[in-house]
GROMACS .gro file of C-alpha atoms in nm:
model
  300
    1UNK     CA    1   3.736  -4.762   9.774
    2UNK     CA    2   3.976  -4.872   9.560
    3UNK     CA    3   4.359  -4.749   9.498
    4UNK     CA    4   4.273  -4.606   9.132
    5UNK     CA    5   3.951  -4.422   9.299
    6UNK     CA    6   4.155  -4.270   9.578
    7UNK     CA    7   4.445  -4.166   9.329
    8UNK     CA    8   4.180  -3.972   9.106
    9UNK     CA    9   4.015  -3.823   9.354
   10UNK     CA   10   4.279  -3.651   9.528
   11UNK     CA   11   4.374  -3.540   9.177
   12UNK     CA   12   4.106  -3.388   9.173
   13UNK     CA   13   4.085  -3.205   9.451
   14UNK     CA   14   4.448  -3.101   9.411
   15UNK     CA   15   4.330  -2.893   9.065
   16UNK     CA   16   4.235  -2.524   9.107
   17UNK     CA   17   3.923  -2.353   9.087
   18UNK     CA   18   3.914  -2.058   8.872
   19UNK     CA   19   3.612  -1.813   9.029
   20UNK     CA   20   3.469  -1.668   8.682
   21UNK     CA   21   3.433  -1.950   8.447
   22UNK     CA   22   3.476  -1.784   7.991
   23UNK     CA   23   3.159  -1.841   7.750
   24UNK     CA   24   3.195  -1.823   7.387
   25UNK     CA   25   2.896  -1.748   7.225
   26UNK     CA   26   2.812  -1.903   6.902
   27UNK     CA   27   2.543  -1.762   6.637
   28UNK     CA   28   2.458  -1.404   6.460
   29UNK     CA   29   2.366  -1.142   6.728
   30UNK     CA   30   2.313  -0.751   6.665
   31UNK     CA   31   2.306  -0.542   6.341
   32UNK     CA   32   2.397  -0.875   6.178
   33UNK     CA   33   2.054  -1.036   6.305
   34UNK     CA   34   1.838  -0.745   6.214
   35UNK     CA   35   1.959  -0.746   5.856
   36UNK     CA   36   1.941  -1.083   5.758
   37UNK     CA   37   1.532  -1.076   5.924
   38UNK     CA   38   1.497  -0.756   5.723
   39UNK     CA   39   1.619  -0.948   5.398
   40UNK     CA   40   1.416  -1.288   5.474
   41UNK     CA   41   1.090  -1.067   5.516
   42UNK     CA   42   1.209  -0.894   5.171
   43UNK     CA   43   1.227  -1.140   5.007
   44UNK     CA   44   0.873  -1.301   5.111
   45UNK     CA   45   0.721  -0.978   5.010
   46UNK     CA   46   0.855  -1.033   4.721
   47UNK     CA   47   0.759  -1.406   4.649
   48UNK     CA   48   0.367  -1.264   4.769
   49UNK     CA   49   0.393  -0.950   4.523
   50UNK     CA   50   0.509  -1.189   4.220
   51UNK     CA   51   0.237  -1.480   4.320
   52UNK     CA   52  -0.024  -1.231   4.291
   53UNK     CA   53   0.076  -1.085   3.995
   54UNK     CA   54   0.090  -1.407   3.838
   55UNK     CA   55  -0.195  -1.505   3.948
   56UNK     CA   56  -0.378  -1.152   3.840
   57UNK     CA   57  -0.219  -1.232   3.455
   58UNK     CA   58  -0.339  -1.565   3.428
   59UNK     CA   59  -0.686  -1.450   3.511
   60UNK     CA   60  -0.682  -1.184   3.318
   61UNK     CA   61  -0.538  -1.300   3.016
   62UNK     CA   62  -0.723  -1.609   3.050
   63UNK     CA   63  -0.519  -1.852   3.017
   64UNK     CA   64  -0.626  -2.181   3.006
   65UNK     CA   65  -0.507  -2.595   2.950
   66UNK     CA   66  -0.614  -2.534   2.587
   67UNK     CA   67  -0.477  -2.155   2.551
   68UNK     CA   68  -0.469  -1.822   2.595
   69UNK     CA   69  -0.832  -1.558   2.545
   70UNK     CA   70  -0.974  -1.608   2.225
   71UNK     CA   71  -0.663  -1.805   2.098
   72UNK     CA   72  -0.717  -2.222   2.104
   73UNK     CA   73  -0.419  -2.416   2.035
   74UNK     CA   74  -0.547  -2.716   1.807
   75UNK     CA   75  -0.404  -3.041   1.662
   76UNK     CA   76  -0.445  -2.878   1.329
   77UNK     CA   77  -0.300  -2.525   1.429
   78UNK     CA   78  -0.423  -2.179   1.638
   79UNK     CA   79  -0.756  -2.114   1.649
   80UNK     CA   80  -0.868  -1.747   1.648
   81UNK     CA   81  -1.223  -1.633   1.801
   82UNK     CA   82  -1.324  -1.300   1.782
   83UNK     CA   83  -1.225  -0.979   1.654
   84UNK     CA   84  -0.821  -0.937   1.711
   85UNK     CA   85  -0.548  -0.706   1.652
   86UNK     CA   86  -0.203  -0.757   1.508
   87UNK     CA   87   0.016  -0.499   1.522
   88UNK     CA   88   0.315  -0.665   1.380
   89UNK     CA   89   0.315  -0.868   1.033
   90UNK     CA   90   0.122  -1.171   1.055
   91UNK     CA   91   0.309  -1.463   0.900
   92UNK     CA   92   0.074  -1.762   0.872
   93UNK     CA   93   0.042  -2.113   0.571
   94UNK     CA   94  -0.343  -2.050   0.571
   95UNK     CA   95  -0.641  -1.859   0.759
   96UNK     CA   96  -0.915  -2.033   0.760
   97UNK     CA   97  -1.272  -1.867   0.890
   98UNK     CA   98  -1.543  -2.087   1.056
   99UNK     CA   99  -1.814  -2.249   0.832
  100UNK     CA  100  -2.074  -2.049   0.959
  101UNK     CA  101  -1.925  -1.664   0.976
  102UNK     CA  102  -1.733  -1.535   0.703
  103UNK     CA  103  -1.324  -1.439   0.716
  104UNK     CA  104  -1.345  -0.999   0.761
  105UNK     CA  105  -0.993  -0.838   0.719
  106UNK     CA  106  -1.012  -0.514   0.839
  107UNK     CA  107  -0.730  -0.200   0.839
  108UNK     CA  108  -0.782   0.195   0.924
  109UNK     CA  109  -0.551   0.229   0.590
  110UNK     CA  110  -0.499  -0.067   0.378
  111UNK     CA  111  -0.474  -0.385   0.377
  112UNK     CA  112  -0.204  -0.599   0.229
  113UNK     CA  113  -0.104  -0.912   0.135
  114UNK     CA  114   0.217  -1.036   0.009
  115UNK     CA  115   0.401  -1.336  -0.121
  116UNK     CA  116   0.718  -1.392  -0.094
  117UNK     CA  117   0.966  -1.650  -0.240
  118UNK     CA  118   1.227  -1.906  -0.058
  119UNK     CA  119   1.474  -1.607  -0.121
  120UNK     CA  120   1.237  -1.349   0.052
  121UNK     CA  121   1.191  -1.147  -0.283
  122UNK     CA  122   0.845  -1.007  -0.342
  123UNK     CA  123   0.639  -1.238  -0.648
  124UNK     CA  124   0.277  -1.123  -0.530
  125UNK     CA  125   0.101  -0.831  -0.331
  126UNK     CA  126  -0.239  -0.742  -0.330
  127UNK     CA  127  -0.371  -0.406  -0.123
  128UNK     CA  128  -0.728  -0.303  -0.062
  129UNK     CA  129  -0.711   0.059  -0.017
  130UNK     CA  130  -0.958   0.354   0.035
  131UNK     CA  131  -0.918   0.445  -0.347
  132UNK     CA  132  -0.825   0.141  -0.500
  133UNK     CA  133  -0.782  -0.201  -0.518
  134UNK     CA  134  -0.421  -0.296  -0.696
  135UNK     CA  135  -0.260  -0.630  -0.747
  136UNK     CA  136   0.082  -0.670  -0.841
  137UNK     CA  137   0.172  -1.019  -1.051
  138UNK     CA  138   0.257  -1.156  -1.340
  139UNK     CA  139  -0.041  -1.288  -1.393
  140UNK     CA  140  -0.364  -1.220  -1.280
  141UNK     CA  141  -0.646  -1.437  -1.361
  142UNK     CA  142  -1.044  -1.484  -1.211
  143UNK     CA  143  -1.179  -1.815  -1.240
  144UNK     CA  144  -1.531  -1.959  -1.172
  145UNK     CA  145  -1.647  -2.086  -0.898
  146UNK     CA  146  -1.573  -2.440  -0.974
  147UNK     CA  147  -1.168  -2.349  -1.039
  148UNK     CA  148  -1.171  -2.425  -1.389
  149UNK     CA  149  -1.273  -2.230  -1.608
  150UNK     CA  150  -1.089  -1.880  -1.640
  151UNK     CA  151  -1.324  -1.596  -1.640
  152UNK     CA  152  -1.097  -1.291  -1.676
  153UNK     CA  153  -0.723  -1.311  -1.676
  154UNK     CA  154  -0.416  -1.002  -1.727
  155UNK     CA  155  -0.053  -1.027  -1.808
  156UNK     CA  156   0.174  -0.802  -1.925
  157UNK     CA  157   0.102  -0.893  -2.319
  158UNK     CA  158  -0.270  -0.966  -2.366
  159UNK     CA  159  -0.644  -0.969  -2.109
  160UNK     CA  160  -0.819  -1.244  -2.201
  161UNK     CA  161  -1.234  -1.242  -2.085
  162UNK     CA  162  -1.308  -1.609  -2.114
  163UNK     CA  163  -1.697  -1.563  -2.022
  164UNK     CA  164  -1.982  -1.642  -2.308
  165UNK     CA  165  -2.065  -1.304  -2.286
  166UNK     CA  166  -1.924  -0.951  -2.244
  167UNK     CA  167  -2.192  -0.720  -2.122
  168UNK     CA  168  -2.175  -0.351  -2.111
  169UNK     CA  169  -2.426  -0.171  -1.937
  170UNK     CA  170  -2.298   0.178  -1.883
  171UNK     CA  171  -2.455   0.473  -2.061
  172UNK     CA  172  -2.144   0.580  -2.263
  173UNK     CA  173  -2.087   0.222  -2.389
  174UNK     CA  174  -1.745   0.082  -2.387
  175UNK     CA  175  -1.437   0.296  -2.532
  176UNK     CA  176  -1.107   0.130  -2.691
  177UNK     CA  177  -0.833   0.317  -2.698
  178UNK     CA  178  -0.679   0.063  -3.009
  179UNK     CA  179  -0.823  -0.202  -3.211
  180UNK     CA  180  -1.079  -0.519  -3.116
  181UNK     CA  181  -1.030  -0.859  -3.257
  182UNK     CA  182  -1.357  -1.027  -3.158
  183UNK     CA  183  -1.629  -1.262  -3.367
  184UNK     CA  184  -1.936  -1.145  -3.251
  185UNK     CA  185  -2.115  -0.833  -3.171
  186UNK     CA  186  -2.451  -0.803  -3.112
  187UNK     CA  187  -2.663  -0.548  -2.930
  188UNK     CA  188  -2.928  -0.662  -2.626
  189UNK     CA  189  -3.301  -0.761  -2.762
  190UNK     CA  190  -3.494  -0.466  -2.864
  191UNK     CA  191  -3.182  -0.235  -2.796
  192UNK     CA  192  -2.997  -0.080  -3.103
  193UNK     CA  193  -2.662  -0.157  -3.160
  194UNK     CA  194  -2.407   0.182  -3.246
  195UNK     CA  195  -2.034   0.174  -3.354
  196UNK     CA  196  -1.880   0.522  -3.323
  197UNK     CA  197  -1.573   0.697  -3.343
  198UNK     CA  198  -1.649   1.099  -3.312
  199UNK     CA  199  -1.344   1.249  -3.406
  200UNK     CA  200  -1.159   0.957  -3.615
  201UNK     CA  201  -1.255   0.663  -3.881
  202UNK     CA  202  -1.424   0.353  -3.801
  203UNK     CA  203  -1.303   0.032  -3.996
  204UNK     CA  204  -1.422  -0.338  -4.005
  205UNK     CA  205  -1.184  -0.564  -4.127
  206UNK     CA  206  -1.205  -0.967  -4.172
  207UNK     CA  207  -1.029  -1.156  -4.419
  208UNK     CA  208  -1.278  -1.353  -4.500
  209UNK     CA  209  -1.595  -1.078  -4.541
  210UNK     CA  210  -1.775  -0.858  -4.297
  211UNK     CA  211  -2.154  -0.911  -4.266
  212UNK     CA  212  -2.380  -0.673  -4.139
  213UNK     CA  213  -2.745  -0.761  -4.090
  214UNK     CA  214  -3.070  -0.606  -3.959
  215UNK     CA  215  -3.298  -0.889  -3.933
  216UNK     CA  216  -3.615  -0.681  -3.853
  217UNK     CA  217  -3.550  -0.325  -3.864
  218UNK     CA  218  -3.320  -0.058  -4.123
  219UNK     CA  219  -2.969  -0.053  -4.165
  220UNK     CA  220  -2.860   0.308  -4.224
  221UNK     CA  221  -2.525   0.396  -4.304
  222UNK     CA  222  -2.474   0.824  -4.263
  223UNK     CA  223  -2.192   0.997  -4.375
  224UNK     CA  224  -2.117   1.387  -4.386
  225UNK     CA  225  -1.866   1.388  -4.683
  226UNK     CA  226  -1.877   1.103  -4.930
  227UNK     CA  227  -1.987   0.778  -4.919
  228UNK     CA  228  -1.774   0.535  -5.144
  229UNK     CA  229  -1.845   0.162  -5.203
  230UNK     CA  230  -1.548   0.015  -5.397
  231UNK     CA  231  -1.455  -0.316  -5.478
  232UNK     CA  232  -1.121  -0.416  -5.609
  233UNK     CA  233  -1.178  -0.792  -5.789
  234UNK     CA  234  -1.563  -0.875  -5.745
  235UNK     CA  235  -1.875  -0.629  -5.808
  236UNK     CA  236  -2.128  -0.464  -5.621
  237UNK     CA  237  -2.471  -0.626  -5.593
  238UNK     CA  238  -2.787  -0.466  -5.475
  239UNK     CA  239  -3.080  -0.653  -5.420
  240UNK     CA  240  -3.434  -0.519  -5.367
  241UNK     CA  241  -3.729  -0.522  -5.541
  242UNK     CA  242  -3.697  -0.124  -5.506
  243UNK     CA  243  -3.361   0.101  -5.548
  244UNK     CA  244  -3.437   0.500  -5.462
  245UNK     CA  245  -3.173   0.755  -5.491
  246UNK     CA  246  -3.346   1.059  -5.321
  247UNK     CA  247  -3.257   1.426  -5.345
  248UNK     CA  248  -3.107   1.419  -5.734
  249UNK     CA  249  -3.040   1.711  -5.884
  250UNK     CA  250  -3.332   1.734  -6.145
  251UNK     CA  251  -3.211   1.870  -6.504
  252UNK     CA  252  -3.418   1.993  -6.841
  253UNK     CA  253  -3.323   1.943  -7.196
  254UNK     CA  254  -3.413   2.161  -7.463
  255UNK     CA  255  -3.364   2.079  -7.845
  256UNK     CA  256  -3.470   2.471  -7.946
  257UNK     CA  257  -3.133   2.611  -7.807
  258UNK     CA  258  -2.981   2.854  -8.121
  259UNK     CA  259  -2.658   2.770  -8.194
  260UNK     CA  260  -2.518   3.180  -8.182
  261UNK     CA  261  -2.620   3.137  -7.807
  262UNK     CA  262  -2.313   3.248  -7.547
  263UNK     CA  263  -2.422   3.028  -7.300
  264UNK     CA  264  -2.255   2.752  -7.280
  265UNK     CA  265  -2.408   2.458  -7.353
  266UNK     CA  266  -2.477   2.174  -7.096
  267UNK     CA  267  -2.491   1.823  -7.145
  268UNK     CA  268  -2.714   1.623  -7.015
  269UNK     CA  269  -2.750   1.214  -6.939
  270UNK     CA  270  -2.957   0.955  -6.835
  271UNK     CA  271  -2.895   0.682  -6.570
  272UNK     CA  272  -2.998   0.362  -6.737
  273UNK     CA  273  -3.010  -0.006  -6.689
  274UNK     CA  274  -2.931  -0.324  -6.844
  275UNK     CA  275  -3.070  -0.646  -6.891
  276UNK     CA  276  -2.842  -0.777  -6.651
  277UNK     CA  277  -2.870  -0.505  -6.411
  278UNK     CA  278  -2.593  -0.308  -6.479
  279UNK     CA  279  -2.599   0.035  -6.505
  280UNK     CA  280  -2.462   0.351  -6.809
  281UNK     CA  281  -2.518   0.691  -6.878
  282UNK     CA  282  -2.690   0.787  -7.208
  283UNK     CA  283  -2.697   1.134  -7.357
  284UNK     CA  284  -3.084   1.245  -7.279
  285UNK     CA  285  -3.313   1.374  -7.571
  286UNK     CA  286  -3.408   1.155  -7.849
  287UNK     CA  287  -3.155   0.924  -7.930
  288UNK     CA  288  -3.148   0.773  -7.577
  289UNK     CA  289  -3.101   0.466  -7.625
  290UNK     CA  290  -3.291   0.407  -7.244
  291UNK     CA  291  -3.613   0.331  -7.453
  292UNK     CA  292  -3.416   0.145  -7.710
  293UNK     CA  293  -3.553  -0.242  -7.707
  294UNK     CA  294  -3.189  -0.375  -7.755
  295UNK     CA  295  -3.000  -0.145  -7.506
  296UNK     CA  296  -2.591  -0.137  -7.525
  297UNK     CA  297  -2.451  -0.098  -7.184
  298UNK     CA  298  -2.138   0.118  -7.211
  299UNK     CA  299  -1.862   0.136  -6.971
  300UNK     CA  300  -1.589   0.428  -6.993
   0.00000   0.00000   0.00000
């Protein structure tokens, strides 16, 4: 054994011995313990509950890589399958229906649709209602089906109908309220054509002539007071091979009436008629001059 072994040794052995050696213990123990399992199983129930409900939303929801339920998320927008129900404003560019089912918009009350400006302020609105259908513009037109031509169009000054032809089929015919300015009107083949105003006049003016013609059937013109044809710079001109005034008061001359009679006396003429077709009145008995061979037509 060496020196420096000896010298620690006794050293050693010289130290004293305590009988009941001190532990500190390191770590959570007790209440402290309990909680902090309680909170770590918390808090896995709670990672479980959400999982599942995740899970149970994705499923039912049906969500997908492509979307979500009926909804697709395209390149070239959302596509829509189905019926669906918005019950907020919609706010789309353009809907668009498939090619072989149509587009069906459909509302317990109304439906409407609105355009709007960059400034928000209302331009356009259209609403399909249970009553009516109103659309509110400034200009309202319906063209045909190849976009070009405009069928029927409304602004706030004139409604133009740009079709070839207006037809009216109701049993009442068509009623203006004010005048027409139109070129044209002609009844249906085999159908008579009427132009009536009950309680007010009726007049037909052109600047250049009105023409009225029947090309196989009468023209009647009925009147309950009088019935005047006047022209103010040219004449009158009736052609037929036959003219008939009907119902004409018939009247009787007598030559043998005594002059002392108290009656008065009542003149009495005949409707005559020119060479040249115009007609006078001559006194009737026997100086008419209606059986004269060189008759003077008089004009008064």
């Amino acid at each position: 054994m060496t020196r420096e072994q000896y010298i620690l040794a006794t050293q050693q052995n010289s130290l004293p011995r305590t009988e009941h050696p001190q532990f500190y213990p390191v770590g959570i123990y007790g209440w402290r313990k309990r909680c902090l399992y309680f909170f770590v199983l918390l808090l896995l129930v709670t990672m479980i509950v959400n999982l599942a409900m995740t899970v149970w939303i994705l499923k039912v929801m049906n969500f997908t890589v492509d979307g979500m339920g009926n909804l697709r998320v395209t390149k070239k927008g959302i596509r829509l399958e189905g019926i669906s129900e918005f019950l907020l404003p919609l706010y789309v560019k353009e809907i668009h229906s498939r090619k072989d089912s149509p587009l069906v918009l459909q509302s317990d009350r109304n439906v409407t649709v609105n355009a709007r400006n960059h400034m928000g302020q209302l331009t356009g609105q259209l609403t399909v209602g249970a009553d009516a259908v109103e659309a509110q513009c400034k200009r309202f037109e319906v063209r045909a089906s190849g976009g070009g031509k405009v069928l029927f169009s409304a602004d706030e000054d004139e409604i133009v109908i740009g079709a070839d032809r207006l037809k009216v089929t109701g049993t009442e015919g068509a009623v203006f309220g004010h005048s027409v300015e139109t070129p044209h009107i002609r009844a249906e083949p085999s159908q008579d054509l009427k132009l009536e105003s009950p309680t007010r006049s009726l007049v037909m003016e052109a600047p250049r002539g009105v023409q009225v013609n029947a090309a196989a059937g009468d023209l009647k013109a009925t009147c309950r007071k009088e019935l005047h044809l006047q022209s103010t710079e040219g004449e009158i001109f009736l052609n037929a091979d036959t003219i008939r005034l009907g119902n004409l008061p018939v009247g009787s001359f007598s030559s043998s009436s005594s002059p002392s009679s108290s009656a008065p006396r009542q003149t009495i003429y005949e409707l005559c008629v020119c060479p040249n077709g115009k007609l006078y009145l001559s006194p009737a008995g026997a100086g008419s001059t209606c059986q004269s061979s060189s008759n003077i037509c008089l004009w008064s």
